[in-house]
Short mmCIF file of C-alpha atoms and ligand atoms in Angstrom, two decimals:
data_model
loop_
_atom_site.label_atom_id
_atom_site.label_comp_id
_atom_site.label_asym_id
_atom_site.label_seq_id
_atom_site.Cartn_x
_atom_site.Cartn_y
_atom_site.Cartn_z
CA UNK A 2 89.56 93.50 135.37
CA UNK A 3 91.75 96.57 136.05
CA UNK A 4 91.62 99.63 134.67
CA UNK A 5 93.89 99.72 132.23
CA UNK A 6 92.86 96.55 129.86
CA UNK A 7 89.26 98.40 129.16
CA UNK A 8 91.57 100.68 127.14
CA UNK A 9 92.15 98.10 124.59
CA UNK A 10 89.96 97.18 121.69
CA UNK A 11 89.45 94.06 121.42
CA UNK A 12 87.23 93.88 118.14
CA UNK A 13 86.26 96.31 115.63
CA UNK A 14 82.00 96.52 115.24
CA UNK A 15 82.53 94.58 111.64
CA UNK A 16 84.41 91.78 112.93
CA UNK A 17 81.76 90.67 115.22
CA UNK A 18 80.27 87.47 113.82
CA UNK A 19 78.38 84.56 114.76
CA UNK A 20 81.94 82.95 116.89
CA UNK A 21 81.98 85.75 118.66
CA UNK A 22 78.47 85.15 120.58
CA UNK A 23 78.71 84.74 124.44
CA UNK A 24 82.23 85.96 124.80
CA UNK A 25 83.44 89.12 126.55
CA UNK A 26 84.71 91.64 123.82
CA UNK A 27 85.97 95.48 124.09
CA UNK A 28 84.66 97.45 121.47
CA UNK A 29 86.01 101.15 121.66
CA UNK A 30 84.43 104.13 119.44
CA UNK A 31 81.92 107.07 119.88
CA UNK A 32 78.49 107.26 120.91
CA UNK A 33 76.17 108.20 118.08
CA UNK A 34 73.24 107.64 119.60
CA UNK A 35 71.60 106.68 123.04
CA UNK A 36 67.53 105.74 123.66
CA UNK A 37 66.55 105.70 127.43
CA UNK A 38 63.38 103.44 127.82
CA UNK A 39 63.87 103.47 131.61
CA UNK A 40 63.95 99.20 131.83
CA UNK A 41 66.56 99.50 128.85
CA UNK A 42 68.38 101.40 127.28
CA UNK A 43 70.25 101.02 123.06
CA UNK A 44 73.64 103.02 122.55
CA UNK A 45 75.03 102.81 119.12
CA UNK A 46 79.17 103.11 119.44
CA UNK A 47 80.16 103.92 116.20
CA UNK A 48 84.26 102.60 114.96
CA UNK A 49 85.57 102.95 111.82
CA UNK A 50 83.73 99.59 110.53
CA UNK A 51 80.81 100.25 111.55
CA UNK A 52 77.93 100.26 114.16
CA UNK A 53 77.30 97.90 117.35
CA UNK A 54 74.16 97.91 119.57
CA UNK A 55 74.46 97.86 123.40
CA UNK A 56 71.70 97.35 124.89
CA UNK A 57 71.54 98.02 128.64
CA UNK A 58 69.04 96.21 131.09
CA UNK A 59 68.45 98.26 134.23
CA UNK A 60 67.09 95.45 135.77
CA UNK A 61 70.16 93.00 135.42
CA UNK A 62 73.04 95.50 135.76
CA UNK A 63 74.76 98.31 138.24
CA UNK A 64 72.41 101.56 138.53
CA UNK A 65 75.13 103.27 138.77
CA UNK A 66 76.73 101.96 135.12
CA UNK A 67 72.86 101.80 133.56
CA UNK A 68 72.99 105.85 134.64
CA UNK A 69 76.60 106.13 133.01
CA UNK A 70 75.42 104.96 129.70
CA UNK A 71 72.34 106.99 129.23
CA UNK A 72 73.73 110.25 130.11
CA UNK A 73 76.93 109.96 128.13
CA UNK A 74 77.14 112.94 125.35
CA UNK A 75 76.54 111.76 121.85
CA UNK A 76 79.64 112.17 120.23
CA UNK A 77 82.00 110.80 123.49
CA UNK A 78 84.81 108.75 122.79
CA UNK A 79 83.79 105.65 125.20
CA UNK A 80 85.17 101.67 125.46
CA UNK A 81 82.81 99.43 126.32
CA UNK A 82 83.52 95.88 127.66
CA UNK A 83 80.31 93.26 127.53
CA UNK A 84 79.16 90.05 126.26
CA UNK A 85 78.04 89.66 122.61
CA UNK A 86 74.54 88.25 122.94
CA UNK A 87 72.45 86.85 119.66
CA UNK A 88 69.78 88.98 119.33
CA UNK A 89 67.20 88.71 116.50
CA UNK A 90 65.69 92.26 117.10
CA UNK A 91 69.17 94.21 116.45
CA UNK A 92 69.81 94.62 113.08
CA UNK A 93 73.33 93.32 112.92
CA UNK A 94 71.78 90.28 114.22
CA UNK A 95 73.81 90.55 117.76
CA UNK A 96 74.02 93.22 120.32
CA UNK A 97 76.67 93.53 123.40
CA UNK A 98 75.25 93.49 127.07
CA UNK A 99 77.70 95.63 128.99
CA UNK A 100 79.45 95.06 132.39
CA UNK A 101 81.91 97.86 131.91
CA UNK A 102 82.36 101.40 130.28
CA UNK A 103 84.36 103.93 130.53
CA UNK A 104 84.32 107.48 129.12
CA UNK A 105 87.34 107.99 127.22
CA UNK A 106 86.73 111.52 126.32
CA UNK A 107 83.56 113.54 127.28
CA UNK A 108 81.77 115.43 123.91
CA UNK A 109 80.97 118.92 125.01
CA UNK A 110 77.03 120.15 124.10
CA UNK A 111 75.84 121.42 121.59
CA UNK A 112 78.09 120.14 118.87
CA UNK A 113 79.91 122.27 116.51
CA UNK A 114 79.17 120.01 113.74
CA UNK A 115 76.37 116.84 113.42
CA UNK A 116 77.79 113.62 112.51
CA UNK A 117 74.61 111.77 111.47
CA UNK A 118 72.49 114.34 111.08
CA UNK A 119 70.57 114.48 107.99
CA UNK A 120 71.13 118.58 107.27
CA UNK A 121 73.88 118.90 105.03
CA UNK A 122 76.35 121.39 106.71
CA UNK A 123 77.95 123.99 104.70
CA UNK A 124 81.90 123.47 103.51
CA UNK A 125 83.19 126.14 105.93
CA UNK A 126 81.35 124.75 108.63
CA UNK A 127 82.57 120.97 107.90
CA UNK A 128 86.27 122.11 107.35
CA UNK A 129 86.00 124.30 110.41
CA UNK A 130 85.51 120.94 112.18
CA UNK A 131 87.33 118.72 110.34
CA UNK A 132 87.60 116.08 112.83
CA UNK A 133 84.03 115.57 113.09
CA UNK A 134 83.01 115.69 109.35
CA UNK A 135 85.74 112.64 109.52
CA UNK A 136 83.69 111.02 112.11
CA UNK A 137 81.02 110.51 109.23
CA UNK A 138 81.62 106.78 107.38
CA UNK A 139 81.27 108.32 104.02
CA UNK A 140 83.99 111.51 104.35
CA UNK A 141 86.11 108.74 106.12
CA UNK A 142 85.50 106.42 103.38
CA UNK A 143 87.13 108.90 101.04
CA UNK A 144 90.44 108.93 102.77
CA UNK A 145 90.37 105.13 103.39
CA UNK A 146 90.28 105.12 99.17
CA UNK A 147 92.99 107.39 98.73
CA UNK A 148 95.34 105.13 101.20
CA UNK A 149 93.94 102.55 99.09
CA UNK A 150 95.09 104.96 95.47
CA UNK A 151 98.59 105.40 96.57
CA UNK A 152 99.39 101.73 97.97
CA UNK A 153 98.36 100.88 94.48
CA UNK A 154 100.36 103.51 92.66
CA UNK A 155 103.63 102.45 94.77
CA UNK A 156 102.83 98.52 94.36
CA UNK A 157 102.75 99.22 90.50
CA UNK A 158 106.15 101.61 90.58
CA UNK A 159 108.01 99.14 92.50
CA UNK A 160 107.30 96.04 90.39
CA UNK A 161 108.47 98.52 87.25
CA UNK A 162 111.87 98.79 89.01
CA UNK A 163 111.36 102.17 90.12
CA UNK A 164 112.93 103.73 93.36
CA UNK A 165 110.96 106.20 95.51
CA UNK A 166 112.93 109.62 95.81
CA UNK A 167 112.41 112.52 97.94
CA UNK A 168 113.15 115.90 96.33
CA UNK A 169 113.25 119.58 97.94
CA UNK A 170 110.27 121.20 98.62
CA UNK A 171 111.88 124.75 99.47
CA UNK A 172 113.79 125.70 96.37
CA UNK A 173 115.49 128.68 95.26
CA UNK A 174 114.37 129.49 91.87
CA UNK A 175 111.10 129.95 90.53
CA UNK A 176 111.17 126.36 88.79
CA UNK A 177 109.09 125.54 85.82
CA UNK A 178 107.56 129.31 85.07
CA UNK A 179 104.01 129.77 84.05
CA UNK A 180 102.68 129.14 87.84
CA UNK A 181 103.08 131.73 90.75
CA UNK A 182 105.22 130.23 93.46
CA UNK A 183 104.79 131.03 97.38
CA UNK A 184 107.54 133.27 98.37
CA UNK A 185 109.19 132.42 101.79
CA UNK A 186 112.08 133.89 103.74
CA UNK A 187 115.20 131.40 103.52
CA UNK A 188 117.30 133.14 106.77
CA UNK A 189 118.63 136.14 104.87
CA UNK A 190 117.37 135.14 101.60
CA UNK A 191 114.06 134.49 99.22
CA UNK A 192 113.51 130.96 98.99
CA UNK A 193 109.98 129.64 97.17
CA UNK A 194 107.61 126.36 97.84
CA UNK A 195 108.17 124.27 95.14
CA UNK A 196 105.72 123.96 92.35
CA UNK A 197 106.56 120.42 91.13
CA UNK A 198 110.02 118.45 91.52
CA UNK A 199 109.55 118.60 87.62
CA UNK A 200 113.35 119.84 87.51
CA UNK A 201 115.14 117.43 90.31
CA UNK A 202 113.37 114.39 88.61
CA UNK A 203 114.65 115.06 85.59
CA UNK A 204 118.23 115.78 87.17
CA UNK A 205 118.01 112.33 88.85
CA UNK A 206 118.15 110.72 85.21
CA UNK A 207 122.00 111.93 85.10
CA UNK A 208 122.58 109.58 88.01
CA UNK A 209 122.18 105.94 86.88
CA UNK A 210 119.04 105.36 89.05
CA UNK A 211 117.05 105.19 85.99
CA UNK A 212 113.85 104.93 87.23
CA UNK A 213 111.99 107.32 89.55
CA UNK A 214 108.93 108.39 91.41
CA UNK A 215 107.99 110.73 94.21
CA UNK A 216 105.05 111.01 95.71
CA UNK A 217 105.04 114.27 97.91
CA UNK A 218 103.20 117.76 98.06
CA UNK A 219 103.43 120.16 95.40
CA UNK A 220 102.77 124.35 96.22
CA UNK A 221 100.88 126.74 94.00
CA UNK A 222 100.19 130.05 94.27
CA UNK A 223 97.47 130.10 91.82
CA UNK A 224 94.12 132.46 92.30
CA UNK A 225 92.17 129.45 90.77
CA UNK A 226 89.12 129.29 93.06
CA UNK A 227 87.76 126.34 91.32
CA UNK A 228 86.54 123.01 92.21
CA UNK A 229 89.46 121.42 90.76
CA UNK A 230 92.25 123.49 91.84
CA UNK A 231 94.10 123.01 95.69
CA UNK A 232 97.09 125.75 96.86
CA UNK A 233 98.72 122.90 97.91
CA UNK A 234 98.01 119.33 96.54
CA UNK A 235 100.12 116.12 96.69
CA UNK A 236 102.24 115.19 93.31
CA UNK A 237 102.65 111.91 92.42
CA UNK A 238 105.61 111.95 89.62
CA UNK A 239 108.14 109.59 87.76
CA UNK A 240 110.47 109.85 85.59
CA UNK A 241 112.32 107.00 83.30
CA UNK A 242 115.49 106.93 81.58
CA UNK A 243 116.05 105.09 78.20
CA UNK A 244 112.27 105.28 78.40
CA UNK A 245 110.13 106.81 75.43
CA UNK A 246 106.32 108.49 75.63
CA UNK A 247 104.94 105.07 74.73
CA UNK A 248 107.19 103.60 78.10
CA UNK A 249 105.54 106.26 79.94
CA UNK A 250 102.06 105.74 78.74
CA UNK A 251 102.07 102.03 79.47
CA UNK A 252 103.57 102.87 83.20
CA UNK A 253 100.43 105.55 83.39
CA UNK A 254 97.65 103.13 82.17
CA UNK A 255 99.58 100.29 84.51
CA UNK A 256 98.87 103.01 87.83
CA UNK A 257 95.80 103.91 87.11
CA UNK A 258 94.11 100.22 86.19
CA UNK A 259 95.80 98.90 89.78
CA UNK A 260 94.45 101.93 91.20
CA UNK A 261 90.52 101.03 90.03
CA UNK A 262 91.18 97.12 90.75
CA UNK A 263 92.96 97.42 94.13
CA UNK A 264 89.91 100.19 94.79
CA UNK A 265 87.49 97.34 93.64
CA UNK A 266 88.83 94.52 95.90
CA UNK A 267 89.72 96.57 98.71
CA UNK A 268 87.02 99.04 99.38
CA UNK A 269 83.39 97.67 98.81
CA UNK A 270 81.73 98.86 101.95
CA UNK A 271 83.43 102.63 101.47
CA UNK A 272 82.35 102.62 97.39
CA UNK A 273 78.97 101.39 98.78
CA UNK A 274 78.82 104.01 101.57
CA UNK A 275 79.24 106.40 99.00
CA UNK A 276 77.21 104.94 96.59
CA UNK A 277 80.02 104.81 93.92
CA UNK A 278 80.04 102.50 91.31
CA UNK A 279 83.41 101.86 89.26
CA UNK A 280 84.06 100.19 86.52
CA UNK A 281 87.92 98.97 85.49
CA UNK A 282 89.15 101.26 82.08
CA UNK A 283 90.71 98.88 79.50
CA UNK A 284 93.56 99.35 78.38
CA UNK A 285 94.94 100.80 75.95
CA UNK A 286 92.86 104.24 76.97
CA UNK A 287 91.55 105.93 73.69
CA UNK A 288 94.29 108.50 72.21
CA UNK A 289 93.15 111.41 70.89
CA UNK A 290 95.11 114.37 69.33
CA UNK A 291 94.92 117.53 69.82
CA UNK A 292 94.23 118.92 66.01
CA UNK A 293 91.45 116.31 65.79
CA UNK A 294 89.90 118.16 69.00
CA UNK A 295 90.31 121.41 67.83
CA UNK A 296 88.91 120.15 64.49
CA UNK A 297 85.87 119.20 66.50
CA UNK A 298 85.49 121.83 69.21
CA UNK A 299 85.97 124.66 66.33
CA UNK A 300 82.63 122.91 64.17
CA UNK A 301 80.65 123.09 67.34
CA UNK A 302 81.81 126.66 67.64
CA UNK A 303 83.67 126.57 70.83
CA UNK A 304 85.04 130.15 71.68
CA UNK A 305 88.70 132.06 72.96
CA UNK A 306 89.54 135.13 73.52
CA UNK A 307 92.61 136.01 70.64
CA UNK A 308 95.93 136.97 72.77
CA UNK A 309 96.33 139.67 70.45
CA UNK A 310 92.92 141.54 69.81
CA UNK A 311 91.92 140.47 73.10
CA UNK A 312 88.29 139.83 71.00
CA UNK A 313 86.40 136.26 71.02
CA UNK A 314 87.05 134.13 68.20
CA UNK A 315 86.60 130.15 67.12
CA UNK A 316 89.17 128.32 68.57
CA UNK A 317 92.18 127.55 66.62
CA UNK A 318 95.22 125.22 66.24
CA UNK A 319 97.32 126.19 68.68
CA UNK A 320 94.77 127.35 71.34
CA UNK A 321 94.71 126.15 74.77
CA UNK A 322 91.74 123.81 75.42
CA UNK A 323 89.11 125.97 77.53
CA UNK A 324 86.81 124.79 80.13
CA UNK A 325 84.00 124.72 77.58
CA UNK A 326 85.43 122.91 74.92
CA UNK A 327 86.60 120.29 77.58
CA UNK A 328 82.99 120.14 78.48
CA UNK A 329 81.94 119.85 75.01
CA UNK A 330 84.75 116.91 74.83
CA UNK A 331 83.62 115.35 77.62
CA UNK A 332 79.62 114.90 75.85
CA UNK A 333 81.69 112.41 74.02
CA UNK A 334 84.37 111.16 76.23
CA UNK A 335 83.23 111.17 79.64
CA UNK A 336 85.74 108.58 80.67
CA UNK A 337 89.61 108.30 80.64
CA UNK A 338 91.36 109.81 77.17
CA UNK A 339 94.92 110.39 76.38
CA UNK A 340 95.48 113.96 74.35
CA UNK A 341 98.11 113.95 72.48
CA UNK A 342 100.36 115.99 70.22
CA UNK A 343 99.82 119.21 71.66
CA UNK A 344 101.32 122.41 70.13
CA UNK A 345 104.84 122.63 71.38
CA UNK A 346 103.74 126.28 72.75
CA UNK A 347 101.26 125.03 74.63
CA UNK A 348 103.82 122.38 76.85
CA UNK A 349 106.77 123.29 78.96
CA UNK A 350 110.12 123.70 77.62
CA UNK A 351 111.36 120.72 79.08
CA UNK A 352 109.00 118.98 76.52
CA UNK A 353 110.70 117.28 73.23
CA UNK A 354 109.32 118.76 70.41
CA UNK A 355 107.88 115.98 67.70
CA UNK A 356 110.53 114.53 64.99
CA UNK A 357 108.65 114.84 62.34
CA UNK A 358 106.93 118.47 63.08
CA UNK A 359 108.81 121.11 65.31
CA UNK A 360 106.15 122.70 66.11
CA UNK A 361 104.12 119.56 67.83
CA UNK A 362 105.57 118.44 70.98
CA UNK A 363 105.49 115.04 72.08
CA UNK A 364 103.83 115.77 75.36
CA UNK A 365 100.58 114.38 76.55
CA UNK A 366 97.83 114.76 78.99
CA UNK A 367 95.43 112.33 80.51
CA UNK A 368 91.95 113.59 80.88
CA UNK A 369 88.66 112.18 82.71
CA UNK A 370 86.18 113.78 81.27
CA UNK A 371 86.26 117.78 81.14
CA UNK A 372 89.25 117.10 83.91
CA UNK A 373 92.75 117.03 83.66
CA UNK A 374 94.38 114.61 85.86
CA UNK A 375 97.84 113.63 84.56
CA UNK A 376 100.55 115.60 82.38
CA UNK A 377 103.77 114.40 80.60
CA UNK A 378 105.69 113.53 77.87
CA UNK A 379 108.65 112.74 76.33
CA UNK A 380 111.45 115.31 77.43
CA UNK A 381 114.36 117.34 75.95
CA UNK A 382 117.90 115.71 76.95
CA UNK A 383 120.08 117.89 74.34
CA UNK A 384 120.93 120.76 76.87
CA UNK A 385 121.30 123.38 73.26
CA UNK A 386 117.88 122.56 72.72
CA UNK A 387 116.86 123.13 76.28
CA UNK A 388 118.63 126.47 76.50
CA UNK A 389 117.06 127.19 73.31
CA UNK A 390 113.68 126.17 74.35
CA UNK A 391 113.88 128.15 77.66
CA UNK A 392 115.30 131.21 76.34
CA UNK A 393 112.14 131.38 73.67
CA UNK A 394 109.57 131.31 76.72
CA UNK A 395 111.83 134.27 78.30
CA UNK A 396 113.33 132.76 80.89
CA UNK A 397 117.19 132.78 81.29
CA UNK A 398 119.08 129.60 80.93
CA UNK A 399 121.00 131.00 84.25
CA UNK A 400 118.52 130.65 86.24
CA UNK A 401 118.63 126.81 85.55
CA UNK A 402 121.98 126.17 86.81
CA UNK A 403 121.86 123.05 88.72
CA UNK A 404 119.34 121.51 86.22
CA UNK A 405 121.35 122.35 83.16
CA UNK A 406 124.28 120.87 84.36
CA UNK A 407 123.19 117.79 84.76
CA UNK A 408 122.46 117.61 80.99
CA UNK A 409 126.01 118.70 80.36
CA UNK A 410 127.84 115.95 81.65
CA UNK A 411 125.68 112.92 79.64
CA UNK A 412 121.76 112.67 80.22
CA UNK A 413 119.77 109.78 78.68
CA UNK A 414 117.09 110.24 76.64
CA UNK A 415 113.60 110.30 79.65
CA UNK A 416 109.65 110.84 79.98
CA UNK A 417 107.88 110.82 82.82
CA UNK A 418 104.50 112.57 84.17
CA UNK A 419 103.03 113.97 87.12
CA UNK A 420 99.33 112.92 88.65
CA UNK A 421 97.59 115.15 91.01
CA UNK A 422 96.21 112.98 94.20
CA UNK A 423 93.44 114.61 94.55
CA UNK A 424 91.89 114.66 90.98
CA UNK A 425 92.47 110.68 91.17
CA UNK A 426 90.88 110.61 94.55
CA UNK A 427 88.00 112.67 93.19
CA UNK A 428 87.28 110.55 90.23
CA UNK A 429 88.12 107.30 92.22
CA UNK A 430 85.20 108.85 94.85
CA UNK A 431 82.94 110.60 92.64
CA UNK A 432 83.44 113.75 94.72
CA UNK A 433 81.99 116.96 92.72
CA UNK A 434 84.69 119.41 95.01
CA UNK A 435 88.74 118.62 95.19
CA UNK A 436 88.29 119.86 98.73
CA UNK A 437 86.62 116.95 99.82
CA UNK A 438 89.81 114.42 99.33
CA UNK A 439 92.11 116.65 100.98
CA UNK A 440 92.55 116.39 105.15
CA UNK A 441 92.55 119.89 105.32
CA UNK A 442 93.04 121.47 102.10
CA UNK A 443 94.52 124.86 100.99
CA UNK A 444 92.85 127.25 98.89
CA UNK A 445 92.78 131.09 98.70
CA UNK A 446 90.95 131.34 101.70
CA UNK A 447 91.41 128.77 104.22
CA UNK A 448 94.78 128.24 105.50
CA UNK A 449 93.39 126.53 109.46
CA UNK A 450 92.76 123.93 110.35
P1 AMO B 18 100.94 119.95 85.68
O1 AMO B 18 101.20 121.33 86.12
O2 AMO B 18 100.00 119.77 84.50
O3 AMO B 18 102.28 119.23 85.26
O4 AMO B 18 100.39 119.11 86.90
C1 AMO B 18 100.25 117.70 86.80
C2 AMO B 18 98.99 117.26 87.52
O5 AMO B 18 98.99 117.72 88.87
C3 AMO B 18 97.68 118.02 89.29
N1 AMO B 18 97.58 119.45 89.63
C4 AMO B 18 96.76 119.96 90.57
N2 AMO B 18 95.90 119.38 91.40
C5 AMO B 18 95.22 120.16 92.26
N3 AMO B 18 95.37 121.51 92.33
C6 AMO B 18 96.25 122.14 91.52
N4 AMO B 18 96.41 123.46 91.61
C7 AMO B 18 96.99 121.36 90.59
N5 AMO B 18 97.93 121.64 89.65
C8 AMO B 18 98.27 120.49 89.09
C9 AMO B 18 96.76 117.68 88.13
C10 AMO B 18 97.69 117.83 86.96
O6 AMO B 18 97.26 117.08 85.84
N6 AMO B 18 105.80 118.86 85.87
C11 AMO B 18 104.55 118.52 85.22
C12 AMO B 18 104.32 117.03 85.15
C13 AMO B 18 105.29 116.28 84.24
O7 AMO B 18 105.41 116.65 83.07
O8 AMO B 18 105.90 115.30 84.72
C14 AMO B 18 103.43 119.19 85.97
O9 AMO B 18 103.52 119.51 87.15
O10 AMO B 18 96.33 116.34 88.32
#
């Protein structure tokens, strides 16, 4: 055998099975362990599937390879060609006798970061060195989920007839309001990081395509240090024409059931590495609206500070929901819940105020628990309403230009909603931080790796 052919992997450590017994296989991965016993010696190469024993006999094999395998870092990227042997001691039931290794990639000593050792490292330490934290099967397991999420989330959008857009992520107006935007140099001009493609979704329902979605990073220059809240996080958003909030809804409740049953099928050993259970929501997901909350969270004597006396009072129709109430809502409702019929000054202007009461809107939020993990609605398509709507939050029509427009020259009635990644990945993972389902996430004070 030359050289190059020990490169390539010919089995993964899970695929190995009973047919595979007394044939030559390449198994390729890192070393996560090595025991010398001087006659013999166990290495356990680690892939992503799992673990396989070699066991090396210095009696039977080169000194020369015998002394390769026992010295060889833990941590080393190494291939491994040998015979898969049937071995009642090993655990897997098998273990490979190897003719042939070859170090791939040496591990320098000590390492930065311990990949199966027990002491939990702290998060600036593991995001420091990303790339080994990912070496461990239950960080990697998270990531393998949330390829798992969005194949689900595009599977459900593409039987629903929608088309997959890609809007601009460097825009020149601060977009929506309400959230701080990242200010970047455009050659001689300010340009921002877009906070959502909230406004270009919306513009795409004056073209005929009808139905929507992007899935792509959204920018936020909030000082949230929270374990909820990313700097950068990755949007996924649709929009539907001729479609109503119920249309919306049942797209929503479509997503995120696939999402849990795809999870289900697909994932076992990662859920079980991470000892997550996960049970399928039914749908329809309870609705709940927002006066009935307030009616509830104000009895139990849930408190806000009053915008104008800047004192602490009982919350109050018309409140925004704090952390504590959701907390207290969450006693209740620990699970997925729609929350509906917020005040319209609690929504964004872009949000269609209720027929029969101006001042509820007829936008929506999907909650797990205390957390917030989708936002919609039905939106405004009369552009004189919109003008009106955005001049009353203090913004200036002008600054809308290209978005306006498009409601001028014959926009269909549309609702839509956006769904942050992450908070899906965390719920989907049971992860207590955000932080943890992002490669290398973005917060107020990490910005490398
Ligand atoms: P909103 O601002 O509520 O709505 O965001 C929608 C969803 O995006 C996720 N999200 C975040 N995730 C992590 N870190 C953040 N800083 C962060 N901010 C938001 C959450 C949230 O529920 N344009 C509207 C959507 C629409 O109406 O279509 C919007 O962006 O999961």
């Amino acid at each position: 055998m030359d050289d190059e052919t020990i490169w390539k992997r010919t089995k993964f450590a899970a695929e190995i099975g009973e047919d595979d017994y007394n044939t030559e296989i390449t198994l390729c991965g890192w070393v996560q362990y090595t025991r010398n016993l001087g006659k013999m010696a166990f290495v356990h190469l680690r892939d992503r599937t799992g673990i396989a024993q070699i066991t090396a006999l210095s009696k039977t094999m080169d000194r020369e390879l015998f002394d390769l395998i026992v010295s060889v870092p833990r941590e080393s990227a190494v291939c491994v060609r040998g015979i898969v042997k049937q071995s009642p001691q090993a655990k897997a039931g098998w273990e490979i006798i190897p003719y042939k290794v070859k170090i791939a990639g040496e591990a320098k000593t000590p390492l930065p970061l311990g990949v199966v050792d027990k002491v939990d490292a702290d998060m600036d330490t593991r995001f420091d060195n990303r790339f080994l934290d990912l070496r461990k099967p239950q960080i990697q397991s998270i990531f393998m989920i949330r390829s798992t999420i969005l194949d689900a989330v595009r599977e459900v959008f593409l039987e629903e007839g929608f088309i997959e857009i890609q809007t601009p992520k460097i825009v020149a107006t601060a977009t929506e309001g309400g959230t701080a935007l990242f200010e970047m140099k455009y050659f001689d001009r300010k340009a921002f990081l877009n906070q959502s493609p909230q406004l270009f979704k919306q513009t795409m329902m004056a073209t005929g395509l009808d139905r929507v979605f992007e899935i792509g990073p959204a920018f936020r220059a909030e000082e949230h240090d929270t374990v909820r809240h990313l700097n950068e996080y990755t949007s996924i958003d649709c929009e539907m024409a001729w479609g109503t909030l119920d249309d919306s809804l049942d797209v929503l409740e479509k997503v995120i059931q696939r999402v849990y049953s795809n999870v289900l099928n697909h994932n076992f050993m990662q859920l079980e590495s991470m000892g997550q259970t996960l049970v399928s929501p039914e749908r329809p997901f309870p609705r709940l609206n927002y006066n009935c909350i307030i009616d509830k969270l104000s009895a139990r004597g849930i408190e806000v500070v009053d915008e104008n006396t800047g004192k602490k009072r009982v919350i109050e129709w018309g409140d925004d929901i704090p952390m504590d109430g959701f907390k207290e809502i969450a006693k209740d409702r620990p699970s997925l819940y729609f929350i509906m019929k917020w005040p319209m000054k609690l929504k964004p202007f872009y949000i269609q105020p209720d027929p029969d009461d101006p001042e509820v809107s007829q936008g929506f939020d999907l909650n797990y628990g205390e957390k917030e993990l989708v936002s919609g609605g039905q939106r405004v398509h009369d552009p004189e309403l919109l003008r009106k709507l955005i001049r009353e939050r203090g913004m200036d029509p002008e600054d809308f230009g290209f978005y306006l427009k498009a409601f001028d020259y014959g926009m269909p009635p549309h609702a839509g909603w956006g769904l942050g990644v992450e908070r899906l990945t965390m719920i989907i993972t049971g992860s207590s931080n955000v932080r943890e389902t992002v490669l290398f996430p973005r917060d107020k004070h990490r910005l490398v790796p």
